[in-house]
Amino acid sequence: MKLSVIGCGYLGAVHAAAMASIGHEVVGIDVDARKIEVLSKGEAPFFEPGLPEILSEGIASGRLTFTTDMAAASGAKVHFIGVGTPQQKDGYAADLTYVNAAVDGLLPYLSPGDIVAGKSTVPVGTAAELAVRVEATGATLVWNPEFLREGFAVQDTIDPDRLVVGVSGDGADGAAEVLREVYAPAVAKGTPFIVTDLATAELVKVAANAFLATKISFINAMAEIAEVTGADVTQLADAIGHDVRIGRRFLGAGIGFGGGCLPKDIRAFSARAEELGRGESVAFLREVDEINLRRRDRAVQLVVDGLGGSAFNKKIAVLGAAFKPHSDDIRDSPALDVAVRLHGLGARVTVTDPAAIDNARRVHPQLTYEASRDETIRDADAVILVTEWDEYRRDLTPEHASSLTGGRLVVDGRNGLDAAAWRAAGWRYHGMGRP
Ligand code: NAD
């Protein structure tokens, strides 16, 4: 099928390449000329495992092209909208400028029978408003929220755990059938394909992210209680996680969630609920947000306390900058936030990360960056693990760290290290919510 993908960021570039990889003819469109130039060469403009391979295959096959020219969308049967919906600068609501601009820019190139499939995460009610404009052209609007996880985005796009398509108005059944065809390989495997109305589809996405954020903040709240009682939150998580109704995943206490989705999505959800007169229904999300942010304070405090009450002029090795491993995304990264705060306390902070240094340097040029993990640790007074890359969590032994520095303070912001092993090697180990 001929498809267009408007917006070629973390979501859109992967979507375009993944759709080409399953046999569609895809044009990716973005206003960012630099990104389009890189993508057109078959290169990934950001770190995402497996993306360079499907990009270069798609380009070589002739089925995948990229352009800044919206006119190229003309002739496609389905037009995916994957532009950003960041938090507004002066409030919690989502900034819909880009979604509106993308849809309005696309309208002149739509033909009757085309389908516009929104993938961006939007406040409930957005799709119904956009539908009026889209349907005036004879095209149909559906909402097809995206659940991909950065780091697993290619796999999640080609083989998602569910597909959700919100439809409305005339021709709605036909539109869902076309989406079923687009995702034929996943549908053939029996992937749940859930057809809803527009509002439900929009809400499924924000509800899923609200739930995940709540689960993380729940265990982090337990970490706070563990810290004043001497309990160990990792054992607590293991024990409650055996209950299949609870489950162990997303119960990792640490410095909390970040990234381009969870923080802004729960805030936009709160803002939208308030607009709808139902602010109290999701008032707990404010608490979820606050618990999350408090954990960054805690990590900083553990370093400062461990250094005897002041981080001034101390060399601190910060392991990680990305908001999570397998990504170079530093949007709202707790790891970088901790690094910036320690820098603000007068520490000599060196940050390392296998993928995110360039992005981090652009946003926080005041920090020192070092590609080598070992050079980062060398002669550090304290080491803090803030992004659980295997290079730090699994591969770094306390014996090796001891060979690099005489500093013997390690703060494990992700509870990813073997506390007993680090202590046995003479380190003062501090985890999150652990004695
Ligand atoms: P991003 O910032 O990486 O990409 C957005 C892209 O849209 C940019 O390349 C930008 O140049 C482009 N753009 C902006 N205005 C445009 C226009 N008028 N026409 C064409 N292109 C335009 O953002 P992202 O992480 O890819 O997120 C996009 C959306 O997907 C957001 O709503 C986000 O919440 C949602 N989402 C993201 C993820 C994720 O893991 N990144 C997962 C699920 C859902």
CSV table of C-alpha atoms and ligand atoms in Angstrom, one decimal:
chain,number,residue,atom,x,y,z
A,1,MET,CA,0.0,0.0,0.0
A,2,LYS,CA,1.2,3.6,-0.6
A,3,LEU,CA,1.6,5.3,2.8
A,4,SER,CA,2.8,8.7,4.0
A,5,VAL,CA,4.3,9.3,7.5
A,6,ILE,CA,4.2,13.0,8.6
A,7,GLY,CA,6.8,13.7,11.3
A,8,CYS,CA,10.0,11.6,11.2
A,9,GLY,CA,11.2,11.7,14.8
A,10,TYR,CA,11.5,8.7,17.2
A,11,LEU,CA,8.1,7.5,16.3
A,12,GLY,CA,7.7,8.5,12.7
A,13,ALA,CA,11.1,7.5,11.3
A,14,VAL,CA,10.7,4.0,12.8
A,15,HIS,CA,7.1,3.8,11.6
A,16,ALA,CA,8.1,4.7,8.1
A,17,ALA,CA,11.0,2.3,7.9
A,18,ALA,CA,9.1,-0.5,9.6
A,19,MET,CA,6.1,-0.1,7.2
A,20,ALA,CA,8.5,-0.3,4.2
A,21,SER,CA,10.1,-3.4,5.7
A,22,ILE,CA,6.8,-5.2,5.6
A,23,GLY,CA,6.3,-4.3,2.0
A,24,HIS,CA,4.6,-0.9,1.8
A,25,GLU,CA,5.7,2.0,-0.3
A,26,VAL,CA,6.3,4.8,2.2
A,27,VAL,CA,7.2,8.4,2.0
A,28,GLY,CA,8.4,10.1,5.2
A,29,ILE,CA,7.8,13.8,5.5
A,30,ASP,CA,9.3,16.2,8.1
A,31,VAL,CA,9.9,19.9,8.3
A,32,ASP,CA,13.4,19.3,9.6
A,33,ALA,CA,15.6,19.3,6.5
A,34,ARG,CA,18.7,18.0,8.3
A,35,LYS,CA,16.8,15.0,9.6
A,36,ILE,CA,15.4,14.3,6.1
A,37,GLU,CA,18.8,14.5,4.6
A,38,VAL,CA,20.2,12.0,7.1
A,39,LEU,CA,17.2,9.6,6.7
A,40,SER,CA,17.4,9.8,2.9
A,41,LYS,CA,21.0,8.4,3.1
A,42,GLY,CA,19.6,5.4,5.0
A,43,GLU,CA,21.1,6.6,8.3
A,44,ALA,CA,19.3,6.9,11.6
A,45,PRO,CA,19.2,10.5,13.1
A,46,PHE,CA,19.0,9.0,16.6
A,47,PHE,CA,20.1,5.8,18.3
A,48,GLU,CA,17.6,2.9,17.9
A,49,PRO,CA,18.7,-0.7,17.6
A,50,GLY,CA,17.8,-2.2,14.3
A,51,LEU,CA,16.7,1.1,12.7
A,52,PRO,CA,19.8,1.7,10.5
A,53,GLU,CA,19.3,-1.8,9.0
A,54,ILE,CA,15.6,-1.3,8.0
A,55,LEU,CA,16.3,2.3,6.8
A,56,SER,CA,19.0,1.3,4.5
A,57,GLU,CA,17.1,-1.7,3.2
A,58,GLY,CA,14.0,0.4,2.6
A,59,ILE,CA,16.0,3.1,0.7
A,60,ALA,CA,17.8,0.5,-1.4
A,61,SER,CA,14.6,-1.3,-2.3
A,62,GLY,CA,13.1,2.0,-3.5
A,63,ARG,CA,10.1,1.5,-1.3
A,64,LEU,CA,11.2,4.1,1.3
A,65,THR,CA,11.8,7.8,0.5
A,66,PHE,CA,12.0,10.9,2.7
A,67,THR,CA,11.3,14.5,1.8
A,68,THR,CA,10.4,17.9,3.3
A,69,ASP,CA,7.7,18.4,0.6
A,70,MET,CA,4.2,17.7,1.9
A,71,ALA,CA,3.0,17.4,-1.7
A,72,ALA,CA,4.7,14.0,-1.8
A,73,ALA,CA,1.9,12.7,0.4
A,74,SER,CA,-0.4,13.0,-2.6
A,75,GLY,CA,-1.5,9.6,-3.8
A,76,ALA,CA,-0.9,7.7,-0.5
A,77,LYS,CA,-3.9,5.7,0.8
A,78,VAL,CA,-3.0,6.1,4.5
A,79,HIS,CA,-1.3,9.2,6.0
A,80,PHE,CA,0.2,8.6,9.5
A,81,ILE,CA,0.6,11.7,11.7
A,82,GLY,CA,3.6,11.2,14.1
A,83,VAL,CA,4.6,14.8,14.9
A,84,GLY,CA,5.5,15.8,18.5
A,85,THR,CA,3.0,16.9,21.2
A,86,PRO,CA,5.4,18.3,23.8
A,87,GLN,CA,4.4,20.0,27.1
A,88,GLN,CA,3.4,23.6,26.6
A,89,LYS,CA,6.1,26.0,27.8
A,90,ASP,CA,3.8,27.8,30.3
A,91,GLY,CA,1.6,25.0,31.5
A,92,TYR,CA,0.9,21.3,31.8
A,93,ALA,CA,-1.3,20.9,28.7
A,94,ALA,CA,0.0,19.4,25.4
A,95,ASP,CA,1.1,21.8,22.7
A,96,LEU,CA,-0.9,20.8,19.7
A,97,THR,CA,0.7,23.3,17.3
A,98,TYR,CA,2.6,20.6,15.4
A,99,VAL,CA,-0.4,18.3,15.1
A,100,ASN,CA,-2.6,21.1,13.8
A,101,ALA,CA,0.1,22.3,11.4
A,102,ALA,CA,0.8,18.8,10.1
A,103,VAL,CA,-2.9,18.1,9.5
A,104,ASP,CA,-3.6,21.5,7.9
A,105,GLY,CA,-0.5,21.2,5.7
A,106,LEU,CA,-1.7,17.8,4.6
A,107,LEU,CA,-5.4,18.8,3.7
A,108,PRO,CA,-4.6,20.1,0.2
A,109,TYR,CA,-3.1,16.8,-0.8
A,110,LEU,CA,-5.9,14.5,0.5
A,111,SER,CA,-8.2,12.7,-1.9
A,112,PRO,CA,-11.7,11.3,-1.1
A,113,GLY,CA,-11.2,7.8,0.4
A,114,ASP,CA,-7.8,8.6,1.9
A,115,ILE,CA,-7.3,7.8,5.6
A,116,VAL,CA,-5.5,10.0,8.0
A,117,ALA,CA,-4.3,7.9,10.9
A,118,GLY,CA,-3.2,9.9,14.0
A,119,LYS,CA,-0.4,8.3,16.0
A,120,SER,CA,0.8,11.2,18.1
A,121,THR,CA,-0.3,11.1,21.7
A,122,VAL,CA,-3.0,13.7,22.1
A,123,PRO,CA,-5.5,15.0,24.7
A,124,VAL,CA,-8.9,13.2,24.4
A,125,GLY,CA,-11.1,15.2,22.1
A,126,THR,CA,-8.4,16.3,19.7
A,127,ALA,CA,-9.2,13.7,17.1
A,128,ALA,CA,-12.9,14.7,16.9
A,129,GLU,CA,-11.9,18.3,16.2
A,130,LEU,CA,-9.4,17.2,13.5
A,131,ALA,CA,-11.9,14.9,12.0
A,132,VAL,CA,-14.1,17.8,10.9
A,133,ARG,CA,-11.3,19.3,8.9
A,134,VAL,CA,-10.1,16.0,7.4
A,135,GLU,CA,-13.6,14.8,6.5
A,136,ALA,CA,-14.4,18.0,4.6
A,137,THR,CA,-11.9,16.7,2.0
A,138,GLY,CA,-13.7,13.4,1.7
A,139,ALA,CA,-10.9,11.6,3.6
A,140,THR,CA,-11.5,9.7,6.9
A,141,LEU,CA,-9.7,10.3,10.2
A,142,VAL,CA,-8.8,7.4,12.5
A,143,TRP,CA,-6.7,7.4,15.7
A,144,ASN,CA,-4.1,4.7,15.9
A,145,PRO,CA,-2.1,5.4,19.1
A,146,GLU,CA,1.5,4.1,19.3
A,147,PHE,CA,2.8,2.0,22.2
A,148,LEU,CA,6.4,1.5,21.0
A,149,ARG,CA,9.2,1.5,23.6
A,150,GLU,CA,12.4,3.4,22.6
A,151,GLY,CA,15.2,0.8,22.4
A,152,PHE,CA,12.7,-1.8,21.1
A,153,ALA,CA,10.9,0.5,18.7
A,154,VAL,CA,11.5,-1.5,15.5
A,155,GLN,CA,10.3,-4.8,17.0
A,156,ASP,CA,7.4,-3.0,18.8
A,157,THR,CA,6.3,-1.4,15.5
A,158,ILE,CA,6.5,-4.5,13.3
A,159,ASP,CA,5.2,-6.9,16.0
A,160,PRO,CA,3.2,-4.8,18.5
A,161,ASP,CA,1.4,-6.4,21.5
A,162,ARG,CA,-1.8,-4.8,20.4
A,163,LEU,CA,-3.2,-2.5,17.7
A,164,VAL,CA,-5.8,0.1,18.6
A,165,VAL,CA,-7.8,2.0,16.0
A,166,GLY,CA,-10.3,4.6,16.9
A,167,VAL,CA,-12.9,5.4,14.2
A,168,SER,CA,-15.8,7.7,13.8
A,169,GLY,CA,-18.4,8.7,11.2
A,170,ASP,CA,-19.2,7.3,7.9
A,171,GLY,CA,-16.9,4.9,6.3
A,172,ALA,CA,-15.5,4.0,9.8
A,173,ASP,CA,-15.7,0.2,9.2
A,174,GLY,CA,-13.9,0.6,5.9
A,175,ALA,CA,-11.2,2.6,7.5
A,176,ALA,CA,-10.5,0.0,10.2
A,177,GLU,CA,-10.3,-2.7,7.5
A,178,VAL,CA,-7.7,-0.6,5.6
A,179,LEU,CA,-5.6,-0.3,8.8
A,180,ARG,CA,-6.0,-4.1,9.2
A,181,GLU,CA,-4.4,-4.4,5.8
A,182,VAL,CA,-1.6,-2.0,6.6
A,183,TYR,CA,-0.7,-4.2,9.7
A,184,ALA,CA,-1.4,-7.5,7.9
A,185,PRO,CA,1.6,-9.4,9.1
A,186,ALA,CA,0.8,-8.6,12.8
A,187,VAL,CA,-2.9,-9.2,12.3
A,188,ALA,CA,-2.1,-12.6,10.7
A,189,LYS,CA,-0.1,-13.5,13.8
A,190,GLY,CA,-3.2,-13.0,15.9
A,191,THR,CA,-2.2,-9.6,17.4
A,192,PRO,CA,-5.2,-8.2,19.2
A,193,PHE,CA,-6.8,-5.6,16.9
A,194,ILE,CA,-9.1,-3.4,18.9
A,195,VAL,CA,-11.5,-1.0,17.1
A,196,THR,CA,-12.9,1.8,19.3
A,197,ASP,CA,-14.3,5.2,19.0
A,198,LEU,CA,-11.9,8.1,18.7
A,199,ALA,CA,-12.1,9.2,22.3
A,200,THR,CA,-11.4,5.7,23.6
A,201,ALA,CA,-8.4,5.3,21.3
A,202,GLU,CA,-6.9,8.6,22.5
A,203,LEU,CA,-7.6,7.6,26.2
A,204,VAL,CA,-6.1,4.1,25.8
A,205,LYS,CA,-2.7,5.7,25.2
A,206,VAL,CA,-2.7,8.2,28.0
A,207,ALA,CA,-4.3,5.7,30.4
A,208,ALA,CA,-1.5,3.1,29.6
A,209,ASN,CA,1.2,5.7,30.3
A,210,ALA,CA,-0.6,7.0,33.4
A,211,PHE,CA,-0.7,3.4,34.7
A,212,LEU,CA,2.9,2.7,34.0
A,213,ALA,CA,4.0,6.0,35.7
A,214,THR,CA,1.8,5.2,38.7
A,215,LYS,CA,3.4,1.8,39.0
A,216,ILE,CA,6.9,3.2,39.0
A,217,SER,CA,5.9,5.9,41.5
A,218,PHE,CA,4.2,3.4,43.7
A,219,ILE,CA,7.4,1.4,44.2
A,220,ASN,CA,9.3,4.6,44.6
A,221,ALA,CA,6.9,5.6,47.4
A,222,MET,CA,7.6,2.3,49.0
A,223,ALA,CA,11.3,3.1,48.6
A,224,GLU,CA,10.7,6.3,50.6
A,225,ILE,CA,9.0,4.3,53.4
A,226,ALA,CA,11.8,1.7,53.2
A,227,GLU,CA,14.3,4.4,53.7
A,228,VAL,CA,12.9,5.5,57.1
A,229,THR,CA,12.3,1.9,58.3
A,230,GLY,CA,15.5,0.1,57.2
A,231,ALA,CA,13.5,-2.1,54.8
A,232,ASP,CA,14.7,-3.2,51.4
A,233,VAL,CA,12.4,-2.1,48.6
A,234,THR,CA,14.0,-4.5,46.1
A,235,GLN,CA,13.1,-7.5,48.2
A,236,LEU,CA,9.6,-6.0,48.8
A,237,ALA,CA,9.2,-5.6,45.0
A,238,ASP,CA,10.3,-9.2,44.4
A,239,ALA,CA,7.9,-10.5,47.0
A,240,ILE,CA,4.8,-8.5,45.9
A,241,GLY,CA,5.7,-9.1,42.2
A,242,HIS,CA,5.1,-12.8,42.6
A,243,ASP,CA,1.4,-12.0,42.9
A,244,VAL,CA,0.3,-12.3,39.2
A,245,ARG,CA,-2.2,-9.5,39.8
A,246,ILE,CA,0.7,-7.2,40.6
A,247,GLY,CA,3.6,-8.5,38.5
A,248,ARG,CA,7.3,-7.6,38.9
A,249,ARG,CA,7.8,-5.5,35.8
A,250,PHE,CA,7.9,-1.7,36.3
A,251,LEU,CA,8.5,-2.2,40.0
A,252,GLY,CA,12.2,-1.1,39.8
A,253,ALA,CA,12.7,1.5,42.5
A,254,GLY,CA,15.3,4.1,41.5
A,255,ILE,CA,15.6,7.7,40.3
A,256,GLY,CA,12.3,7.4,38.5
A,257,PHE,CA,10.9,7.8,35.0
A,258,GLY,CA,11.6,10.5,32.4
A,259,GLY,CA,11.8,10.7,28.6
A,260,GLY,CA,9.7,12.3,25.9
A,261,CYS,CA,6.5,10.5,26.9
A,262,LEU,CA,5.6,9.6,30.5
A,263,PRO,CA,6.2,13.0,32.2
A,264,LYS,CA,4.5,15.1,29.6
A,265,ASP,CA,1.7,12.6,29.0
A,266,ILE,CA,0.6,12.4,32.7
A,267,ARG,CA,0.7,16.2,32.9
A,268,ALA,CA,-1.3,16.7,29.7
A,269,PHE,CA,-3.8,14.1,31.0
A,270,SER,CA,-4.2,16.1,34.3
A,271,ALA,CA,-4.6,19.3,32.3
A,272,ARG,CA,-7.2,17.8,30.0
A,273,ALA,CA,-9.1,16.2,32.9
A,274,GLU,CA,-9.3,19.6,34.5
A,275,GLU,CA,-10.6,21.2,31.3
A,276,LEU,CA,-13.3,18.5,31.3
A,277,GLY,CA,-14.3,19.3,34.9
A,278,ARG,CA,-12.9,15.9,36.1
A,279,GLY,CA,-9.5,17.1,37.5
A,280,GLU,CA,-10.1,15.1,40.7
A,281,SER,CA,-10.4,11.8,38.8
A,282,VAL,CA,-6.7,11.9,38.0
A,283,ALA,CA,-5.5,14.2,40.8
A,284,PHE,CA,-3.3,11.3,41.9
A,285,LEU,CA,-1.1,11.9,38.9
A,286,ARG,CA,0.2,15.1,40.5
A,287,GLU,CA,1.3,12.9,43.4
A,288,VAL,CA,2.8,10.4,40.9
A,289,ASP,CA,4.8,13.2,39.3
A,290,GLU,CA,6.0,14.6,42.7
A,291,ILE,CA,7.1,11.2,44.0
A,292,ASN,CA,9.0,10.7,40.8
A,293,LEU,CA,10.8,14.1,41.0
A,294,ARG,CA,11.6,13.6,44.7
A,295,ARG,CA,13.7,10.5,43.9
A,296,ARG,CA,16.2,12.7,42.0
A,297,ASP,CA,16.6,14.8,45.1
A,298,ARG,CA,17.2,11.6,47.1
A,299,ALA,CA,20.0,10.4,44.7
A,300,VAL,CA,21.7,13.8,44.9
A,301,GLN,CA,21.4,13.7,48.7
A,302,LEU,CA,22.9,10.2,48.9
A,303,VAL,CA,26.0,11.5,47.0
A,304,VAL,CA,26.4,14.6,49.1
A,305,ASP,CA,25.9,12.7,52.4
A,306,GLY,CA,28.3,10.1,51.2
A,307,LEU,CA,30.9,12.7,50.5
A,308,GLY,CA,30.6,14.0,54.1
A,309,GLY,CA,28.0,16.8,53.5
A,310,SER,CA,29.4,18.6,50.5
A,311,ALA,CA,30.0,17.8,46.9
A,312,PHE,CA,32.0,21.0,46.3
A,313,ASN,CA,35.1,20.4,44.2
A,314,LYS,CA,34.6,16.6,44.4
A,315,LYS,CA,35.0,14.6,41.2
A,316,ILE,CA,31.8,12.7,40.5
A,317,ALA,CA,31.5,10.0,37.8
A,318,VAL,CA,27.9,9.9,36.4
A,319,LEU,CA,27.2,6.7,34.6
A,320,GLY,CA,24.4,7.5,32.1
A,321,ALA,CA,22.7,10.4,30.5
A,322,ALA,CA,19.9,8.9,28.5
A,323,PHE,CA,16.5,8.6,30.2
A,324,LYS,CA,16.8,4.8,29.9
A,325,PRO,CA,19.3,2.3,28.3
A,326,HIS,CA,19.2,1.5,24.5
A,327,SER,CA,18.2,5.1,23.7
A,328,ASP,CA,20.0,8.4,23.1
A,329,ASP,CA,16.9,10.3,24.2
A,330,ILE,CA,17.7,12.8,26.9
A,331,ARG,CA,14.3,14.5,27.0
A,332,ASP,CA,13.4,14.9,30.7
A,333,SER,CA,16.2,12.5,31.6
A,334,PRO,CA,16.4,11.9,35.4
A,335,ALA,CA,20.0,10.9,34.9
A,336,LEU,CA,21.0,14.2,33.4
A,337,ASP,CA,19.0,16.1,35.9
A,338,VAL,CA,21.0,14.5,38.7
A,339,ALA,CA,24.2,15.3,36.9
A,340,VAL,CA,23.1,19.0,36.5
A,341,ARG,CA,22.1,19.3,40.1
A,342,LEU,CA,25.5,17.9,41.3
A,343,HIS,CA,27.3,20.3,39.0
A,344,GLY,CA,25.2,23.1,40.6
A,345,LEU,CA,26.5,22.1,44.0
A,346,GLY,CA,30.0,22.7,42.8
A,347,ALA,CA,31.0,19.2,42.0
A,348,ARG,CA,33.3,18.4,39.1
A,349,VAL,CA,30.9,16.2,37.2
A,350,THR,CA,31.9,13.9,34.4
A,351,VAL,CA,29.1,12.2,32.5
A,352,THR,CA,29.5,9.1,30.3
A,353,ASP,CA,26.9,7.3,28.2
A,354,PRO,CA,27.2,4.9,25.3
A,355,ALA,CA,24.7,6.8,23.1
A,356,ALA,CA,23.5,10.0,24.5
A,357,ILE,CA,26.6,12.2,25.0
A,358,ASP,CA,26.1,14.4,21.8
A,359,ASN,CA,22.5,15.1,22.7
A,360,ALA,CA,23.4,15.8,26.3
A,361,ARG,CA,26.2,18.1,25.4
A,362,ARG,CA,23.9,20.2,23.2
A,363,VAL,CA,21.4,20.8,26.1
A,364,HIS,CA,23.9,20.9,29.0
A,365,PRO,CA,27.2,22.2,27.6
A,366,GLN,CA,28.3,23.1,31.2
A,367,LEU,CA,29.0,19.4,32.1
A,368,THR,CA,32.1,17.5,31.2
A,369,TYR,CA,31.5,14.5,28.9
A,370,GLU,CA,33.7,11.5,28.5
A,371,ALA,CA,33.1,8.6,26.1
A,372,SER,CA,35.1,6.1,28.0
A,373,ARG,CA,33.4,4.6,31.1
A,374,ASP,CA,36.8,3.9,32.7
A,375,GLU,CA,38.2,7.4,32.1
A,376,THR,CA,35.0,8.7,33.7
A,377,ILE,CA,35.5,6.7,36.8
A,378,ARG,CA,39.3,7.3,37.0
A,379,ASP,CA,40.1,9.2,40.2
A,380,ALA,CA,36.4,9.9,41.0
A,381,ASP,CA,35.5,10.6,44.6
A,382,ALA,CA,32.0,9.1,43.9
A,383,VAL,CA,30.4,7.0,41.3
A,384,ILE,CA,26.7,7.3,40.6
A,385,LEU,CA,24.8,4.9,38.3
A,386,VAL,CA,21.8,6.7,36.8
A,387,THR,CA,21.0,4.8,33.5
A,388,GLU,CA,21.1,1.0,33.7
A,389,TRP,CA,23.1,0.3,30.5
A,390,ASP,CA,24.6,-3.2,30.6
A,391,GLU,CA,28.1,-1.5,30.4
A,392,TYR,CA,27.5,-0.1,33.9
A,393,ARG,CA,25.0,-2.4,35.6
A,394,ARG,CA,26.3,-5.8,34.4
A,395,ASP,CA,29.8,-5.4,33.1
A,396,LEU,CA,31.4,-3.1,35.7
A,397,THR,CA,32.8,-5.1,38.5
A,398,PRO,CA,33.7,-3.4,41.8
A,399,GLU,CA,37.2,-4.8,41.5
A,400,HIS,CA,37.7,-3.1,38.2
A,401,ALA,CA,36.3,0.2,39.5
A,402,SER,CA,38.7,-0.1,42.5
A,403,SER,CA,41.6,-0.3,40.0
A,404,LEU,CA,40.5,3.1,38.5
A,405,THR,CA,39.9,5.2,41.6
A,406,GLY,CA,40.6,5.4,45.3
A,407,GLY,CA,37.1,6.8,45.9
A,408,ARG,CA,35.0,4.2,47.4
A,409,LEU,CA,31.5,5.7,47.3
A,410,VAL,CA,29.0,4.3,44.8
A,411,VAL,CA,25.4,5.4,44.6
A,412,ASP,CA,23.2,3.1,42.7
A,413,GLY,CA,20.3,5.2,41.3
A,414,ARG,CA,18.8,2.3,39.5
A,415,ASN,CA,19.3,-0.5,42.1
A,416,GLY,CA,21.1,-2.4,39.3
A,417,LEU,CA,24.4,-3.3,41.1
A,418,ASP,CA,25.2,-6.2,43.3
A,419,ALA,CA,25.3,-4.4,46.6
A,420,ALA,CA,27.0,-7.3,48.5
A,421,ALA,CA,29.7,-7.5,45.9
A,422,TRP,CA,30.5,-3.8,46.0
A,423,ARG,CA,30.5,-3.8,49.8
A,424,ALA,CA,32.7,-6.8,49.9
A,425,ALA,CA,35.2,-5.0,47.6
A,426,GLY,CA,35.4,-2.2,50.1
A,427,TRP,CA,32.9,0.3,48.6
A,428,ARG,CA,30.3,2.2,50.5
A,429,TYR,CA,27.2,1.3,48.5
A,430,HIS,CA,23.9,3.2,48.7
A,431,GLY,CA,20.9,2.1,46.7
A,432,MET,CA,17.5,3.6,46.4
A,433,GLY,CA,15.2,2.4,49.2
A,434,ARG,CA,17.7,-0.1,50.4
A,435,PRO,CA,19.5,-0.2,53.7
B,1,NAD,P1,10.1,13.8,18.0
B,1,NAD,O1,10.3,15.1,18.5
B,1,NAD,O2,11.2,12.9,18.0
B,1,NAD,O3,9.6,13.9,16.5
B,1,NAD,C1,8.6,14.7,16.1
B,1,NAD,C2,8.9,15.1,14.6
B,1,NAD,O4,7.8,15.9,14.0
B,1,NAD,C3,10.2,16.0,14.5
B,1,NAD,O5,11.1,15.4,13.6
B,1,NAD,C4,9.6,17.3,13.9
B,1,NAD,O6,10.5,18.0,13.1
B,1,NAD,C5,8.4,16.8,13.2
B,1,NAD,N1,7.4,17.8,12.9
B,1,NAD,C6,7.0,18.8,13.6
B,1,NAD,N2,6.0,19.6,13.0
B,1,NAD,C7,5.9,19.0,11.8
B,1,NAD,C8,5.1,19.3,10.6
B,1,NAD,N3,4.2,20.3,10.6
B,1,NAD,N4,5.2,18.5,9.6
B,1,NAD,C9,6.0,17.5,9.5
B,1,NAD,N5,6.8,17.2,10.6
B,1,NAD,C10,6.8,17.9,11.7
B,1,NAD,O7,8.9,13.1,18.8
B,1,NAD,P2,8.5,11.6,19.0
B,1,NAD,O8,9.2,11.0,20.2
B,1,NAD,O9,8.7,10.9,17.7
B,1,NAD,O10,7.0,11.7,19.4
B,1,NAD,C11,6.0,12.0,18.4
B,1,NAD,C12,4.6,11.7,19.0
B,1,NAD,O11,4.6,10.3,19.3
B,1,NAD,C13,4.4,12.4,20.3
B,1,NAD,O12,3.0,12.7,20.4
B,1,NAD,C14,4.7,11.3,21.3
B,1,NAD,O13,4.0,11.5,22.6
B,1,NAD,C15,4.2,10.1,20.6
B,1,NAD,N6,4.9,8.8,21.0
B,1,NAD,C16,6.2,8.8,21.1
B,1,NAD,C17,6.8,7.6,21.5
B,1,NAD,C18,8.3,7.5,21.8
B,1,NAD,O14,8.8,6.6,22.4
B,1,NAD,N7,9.1,8.5,21.3
B,1,NAD,C19,6.0,6.5,21.8
B,1,NAD,C20,4.7,6.5,21.6
B,1,NAD,C21,4.1,7.7,21.3
